[in-house]
Amino acid sequence: MGSHSALQILKGARDEGMRNLVICKKGMERVYKTYPVADEIITVDSWDEWEGLEKELMKRKAIIIPHGSFVSYLGPERVKKMKAMYYGTKEILEWESDRDMERQWLLKSGLLLPKVFERPEDIDRPVIIKFHGAGGGFGYFVVKSAEQFYEVKNRKYPDENDFVIQEYIVGAPLYIHYFYSPITRELEIMSMDKRYESNADSIGRIRAEDQLAANIHTSYTIVGNIPVVVRESLLPQLFTMGQQVVKVSKRLPRAGKGLFGPFCLEAIITRKLEIYVFEISARIVAGTNPFIEGSPYTALKYDVPMSTGRRIARDIKQAIEKGRLKEILG
Ligand code: AMP
């Protein structure tokens, strides 16, 4: 689907010698014409045309590579019902999108998570309020008491009742991009990023007094992604965390084949180097986009520029060559 990380996925397929195609909503096709990485561009007026498109994809024996926008545009129900070949485990989407299930999975994996407060009255430290489905962090706010919570909530979001109250962790955000292949049975760290967010990343450019005077509230709308390389001594722990999440996913009820392919742990690292994980994305994340030509980590492992998009294509290619395609389809 033409958005999110499609350029990277298309180039990755081409670099592995596979034919590719991209489906674009009208208005997006210019991107895929300008950067010539697609063999074919199909343009649609709306995603409601999906059923017809799916038949076409099946006829062509296409394998769908899901990314963040794919799942959010089509919705988990339509994704579940899809008959076309699909890379990844569909059942894992439910574990990822349900906040309680996701938390259960991460806790079982032995990860450190920010505390969650059931009721605003329990707030006893800085917390971040996240509305469900808040597009890319828009509308989040930070408060440190029940009183402050109700003040902001009633004034700005009186009708929103689906939110989580999460301990605000002061530290450096780090998004770790993993890849686990059921074919090689190896967990890889592909790359890492931090997000470039508006206005969280610009608020520090204004004096604190001016922020107060202008009544500016922090928001976390994602604008882009910035590459990060982590201190080397943290790598063993990051590998263990990824390994645990994969291992536990195989034992989760109704999680099919468990987690494989690309995924991302979203973490905040404190000054004491505690690693808090606040979310998992069970698919390719847009934070891999700065690494179309590979990352410092993939440069150490591969003799060709290896993006996450290309790694997916290679997994598919190796599965086909070994007659194990079924193992990587959801
Ligand atoms: P999310 O939409 O959950 O990926 O989060 C959007 C932004 O909020 C990111 O910049 C995170 O670093 C920040 N954030 C999310 N949860 C927390 C937390 N518990 N403590 C501190 N910052 C957070």
XYZ file of C-alpha atoms and ligand atoms in Angstrom:
353
model
C 0.000 0.000 0.000
C 1.414 3.353 -1.092
C 2.271 5.139 2.170
C 4.298 4.655 5.399
C 7.321 2.523 4.362
C 6.232 1.500 0.858
C 9.257 3.019 -0.911
C 11.575 0.971 1.258
C 9.539 -2.246 0.841
C 9.368 -1.827 -2.950
C 13.088 -1.146 -3.272
C 13.823 -4.085 -0.974
C 11.815 -6.459 -3.166
C 13.485 -5.180 -6.298
C 16.965 -5.510 -4.769
C 16.166 -9.155 -4.011
C 15.113 -9.687 -7.622
C 11.365 -9.885 -7.055
C 8.641 -8.143 -9.005
C 6.553 -5.663 -7.027
C 3.454 -3.511 -7.229
C 2.046 -0.689 -5.148
C -1.593 0.321 -4.656
C -2.047 4.057 -4.156
C -4.903 6.229 -3.205
C -5.361 8.967 -5.801
C -2.965 11.794 -5.059
C -0.150 9.591 -3.745
C 0.943 8.125 -7.090
C 3.322 10.978 -7.823
C 5.679 9.715 -5.111
C 5.935 6.287 -6.707
C 6.407 7.748 -10.165
C 9.135 10.127 -9.033
C 11.071 7.457 -7.166
C 11.050 4.636 -9.671
C 11.052 1.598 -7.385
C 7.679 0.075 -8.337
C 7.179 -2.214 -11.346
C 3.517 -1.313 -11.360
C 1.281 1.327 -9.767
C -2.441 0.702 -9.267
C -4.460 3.791 -8.300
C -7.762 3.651 -6.398
C -10.234 6.346 -5.334
C -10.908 4.799 -1.951
C -9.955 1.755 0.120
C -13.580 0.628 -0.157
C -12.501 -0.865 -3.452
C -10.413 -3.343 -1.474
C -12.487 -6.491 -2.165
C -12.040 -6.180 -5.927
C -8.376 -5.372 -5.508
C -7.817 -8.408 -3.371
C -9.115 -10.684 -6.139
C -6.691 -9.029 -8.522
C -3.808 -9.567 -6.092
C -4.717 -13.241 -5.732
C -4.797 -13.672 -9.495
C -1.283 -12.260 -9.684
C -0.035 -14.413 -6.777
C 1.034 -11.267 -4.913
C 2.172 -11.364 -1.298
C 0.905 -8.441 0.762
C 3.457 -6.755 3.012
C 1.508 -5.072 5.821
C 2.765 -1.819 7.327
C 1.300 0.560 9.898
C -0.915 2.463 7.471
C -2.151 -0.744 5.837
C -3.592 -2.029 9.121
C -4.983 1.336 10.167
C -6.657 2.118 6.782
C -8.210 -1.321 6.295
C -8.894 -2.148 9.950
C -8.021 -5.430 11.713
C -11.342 -7.086 10.728
C -10.777 -6.731 6.983
C -7.149 -7.793 7.407
C -8.241 -10.931 9.288
C -10.686 -11.913 6.541
C -8.189 -11.467 3.729
C -7.596 -14.488 1.533
C -4.663 -13.082 -0.444
C -1.172 -14.146 0.640
C -0.049 -12.043 3.586
C 3.420 -11.866 5.156
C 3.262 -12.216 8.957
C 0.909 -13.464 11.663
C -2.529 -11.845 11.484
C -3.530 -13.023 14.960
C -0.715 -11.022 16.514
C -2.430 -7.786 15.388
C -5.044 -8.344 18.069
C -2.372 -8.679 20.766
C -0.737 -5.533 19.515
C -3.864 -3.385 19.185
C -5.559 -4.261 22.486
C -3.827 -2.285 25.229
C -4.437 -4.846 27.994
C -3.380 -7.808 25.882
C -0.276 -5.964 24.730
C 0.663 -5.181 28.326
C 0.153 -8.795 29.355
C 2.436 -9.968 26.541
C 5.213 -7.492 27.403
C 5.019 -8.224 31.143
C 5.173 -11.966 30.507
C 8.296 -11.268 28.464
C 9.944 -9.853 31.580
C 10.153 -6.258 30.291
C 9.999 -3.169 32.471
C 6.805 -1.170 31.746
C 5.606 2.266 32.897
C 3.081 1.930 35.713
C -0.560 2.256 34.645
C -3.070 4.067 36.888
C -6.617 2.706 36.842
C -8.294 5.877 38.161
C -7.310 9.560 37.882
C -7.609 9.719 41.700
C -4.589 7.388 41.961
C -2.219 9.725 40.097
C 0.765 10.400 42.380
C 3.496 11.356 39.879
C 3.795 12.814 36.366
C 1.633 10.777 33.967
C 0.939 10.859 30.254
C -2.693 10.558 29.125
C -3.081 8.692 25.852
C -6.365 8.520 23.994
C -6.971 5.339 22.121
C -6.445 5.701 18.413
C -4.881 9.134 18.883
C -3.314 9.520 15.431
C 0.447 9.579 15.906
C 0.442 10.896 19.464
C -1.903 13.843 18.826
C -3.889 14.903 21.904
C -1.680 13.289 24.538
C -1.121 15.406 27.613
C 1.009 15.276 30.738
C -0.304 16.030 34.248
C 0.769 15.215 37.779
C -2.442 15.119 39.821
C -6.111 14.124 39.553
C -7.025 17.792 39.811
C -4.861 18.720 36.809
C -6.157 15.714 34.921
C -9.824 16.779 35.249
C -8.980 20.371 34.470
C -7.430 19.493 31.069
C -9.755 16.588 30.278
C -13.005 18.483 30.920
C -11.851 21.593 29.127
C -10.288 19.993 26.040
C -11.596 16.439 25.701
C -14.986 16.284 27.476
C -16.317 13.474 25.254
C -13.234 11.241 25.132
C -13.510 8.343 27.541
C -11.170 5.768 26.078
C -7.724 6.625 27.442
C -4.895 5.199 29.471
C -3.083 6.930 32.335
C 0.563 5.941 32.138
C 3.496 6.914 34.321
C 5.574 9.513 32.448
C 9.133 8.211 32.156
C 11.786 10.886 31.953
C 14.510 9.639 29.655
C 15.704 9.240 26.107
C 13.269 7.585 23.691
C 14.657 4.708 21.649
C 12.776 2.688 19.041
C 14.523 -0.626 18.381
C 13.802 -2.281 15.027
C 14.044 -6.046 15.185
C 13.646 -8.826 12.657
C 12.997 -12.442 13.515
C 13.071 -15.002 10.726
C 11.353 -18.349 11.195
C 13.507 -19.581 8.297
C 16.920 -18.795 9.833
C 15.531 -18.812 13.417
C 17.657 -15.780 14.134
C 16.758 -12.519 15.855
C 18.443 -9.475 14.340
C 18.610 -5.842 15.380
C 18.222 -3.986 12.093
C 18.379 -0.355 13.217
C 17.092 2.177 15.749
C 15.514 5.600 15.623
C 13.958 8.294 17.662
C 10.963 10.215 16.451
C 10.857 13.798 15.338
C 7.698 15.127 16.930
C 5.721 18.333 16.809
C 5.718 20.205 19.047
C 7.599 18.105 21.657
C 10.866 18.530 19.736
C 10.561 22.263 19.324
C 9.273 23.348 22.702
C 12.797 23.377 24.153
C 13.643 26.193 21.730
C 11.452 28.554 23.696
C 12.273 29.800 27.198
C 10.188 28.151 29.949
C 8.627 31.521 30.835
C 7.601 32.078 27.221
C 6.084 28.592 27.064
C 3.950 29.425 30.081
C 3.053 32.859 28.769
C 1.975 31.433 25.412
C 0.112 28.563 27.118
C 1.788 25.960 24.901
C 0.918 22.309 25.539
C 3.206 19.506 24.511
C 2.001 17.250 21.711
C 3.648 14.296 20.013
C 2.495 14.362 16.401
C 5.036 12.424 14.376
C 6.700 14.357 11.583
C 9.666 12.124 10.785
C 12.353 9.849 12.165
C 15.962 10.364 13.209
C 18.563 7.543 13.185
C 20.133 6.504 16.485
C 23.031 4.245 17.374
C 22.882 3.042 20.962
C 25.819 2.690 23.356
C 27.299 -0.698 22.629
C 27.061 -1.952 26.204
C 23.256 -1.838 25.986
C 23.091 -4.198 23.010
C 23.063 -7.507 24.968
C 20.002 -6.389 26.928
C 18.223 -5.199 23.788
C 18.803 -8.579 22.131
C 17.443 -10.408 25.192
C 14.336 -8.196 25.229
C 13.557 -8.950 21.568
C 14.232 -12.647 22.042
C 11.854 -12.824 25.008
C 9.033 -11.077 23.158
C 9.326 -13.556 20.265
C 9.546 -16.569 22.591
C 6.536 -15.528 24.677
C 4.449 -14.728 21.557
C 4.575 -18.389 20.524
C 2.888 -19.389 23.794
C 0.166 -16.712 23.762
C -3.365 -18.048 23.271
C -4.860 -17.431 19.812
C -1.648 -15.900 18.487
C -1.183 -18.327 15.592
C 2.449 -18.832 14.650
C 3.531 -16.087 17.046
C 5.531 -13.004 16.178
C 7.931 -13.058 13.242
C 9.250 -10.696 10.599
C 9.884 -7.038 11.503
C 8.779 -5.582 14.834
C 9.693 -2.666 17.054
C 9.991 -2.125 20.792
C 9.337 1.477 21.762
C 11.365 2.325 24.825
C 12.490 5.140 27.059
C 15.872 4.849 28.759
C 16.311 6.657 32.057
C 19.441 8.255 33.484
C 19.977 5.053 35.484
C 19.850 3.143 32.188
C 16.605 1.395 33.037
C 14.820 0.479 29.812
C 11.062 1.055 29.981
C 9.042 -0.342 27.072
C 5.773 1.440 26.451
C 4.661 -0.187 23.209
C 5.313 -2.909 20.649
C 4.628 -2.630 16.916
C 4.300 -6.079 15.377
C 5.232 -5.042 11.825
C 7.579 -2.763 9.933
C 7.720 0.720 11.499
C 8.371 3.964 9.620
C 11.430 4.495 11.823
C 13.253 2.036 9.527
C 12.937 4.497 6.612
C 16.234 6.336 7.199
C 17.949 2.985 6.564
C 17.008 2.236 2.947
C 20.740 1.824 2.331
C 21.152 -0.250 5.502
C 22.158 0.774 9.019
C 25.459 0.579 10.932
C 24.173 -2.723 12.357
C 23.200 -4.318 9.051
C 26.488 -3.100 7.540
C 28.271 -5.321 10.070
C 26.262 -8.381 9.115
C 25.513 -8.151 5.403
C 27.669 -7.517 2.369
C 24.850 -5.646 0.621
C 22.830 -2.629 1.878
C 20.135 -4.384 3.932
C 17.021 -2.418 4.837
C 14.166 -3.968 6.808
C 12.138 -3.919 3.564
C 14.845 -5.903 1.804
C 15.145 -8.282 4.769
C 11.430 -9.102 4.399
C 11.920 -9.838 0.686
C 14.892 -12.049 1.481
C 12.877 -13.979 4.060
C 10.200 -14.619 1.423
C 12.779 -15.592 -1.180
C 14.533 -18.026 1.152
C 11.206 -19.512 2.251
C 10.240 -20.103 -1.407
C 13.617 -21.635 -2.230
C 13.309 -24.041 0.697
C 9.661 -24.913 -0.067
C 8.594 -23.338 3.256
C 6.459 -20.439 2.040
C 3.492 -21.499 4.203
C 5.526 -20.888 7.350
C 5.755 -17.158 6.719
C 2.206 -16.502 5.530
C -0.546 -15.457 7.966
P 3.158 6.608 21.366
O 2.033 7.200 20.565
O 2.678 5.720 22.474
O 4.156 5.913 20.494
O 3.941 7.809 22.071
C 4.153 9.066 21.476
C 5.194 9.878 22.224
O 4.933 9.924 23.610
C 6.617 9.353 22.080
O 7.454 10.470 21.866
C 6.993 8.804 23.393
O 8.351 9.023 23.641
C 6.097 9.569 24.346
N 5.678 8.654 25.410
C 4.781 7.655 25.289
N 4.623 7.017 26.468
C 5.467 7.612 27.336
C 5.773 7.414 28.727
N 5.174 6.461 29.441
N 6.676 8.237 29.300
C 7.275 9.226 28.582
N 7.023 9.476 27.297
C 6.134 8.683 26.672
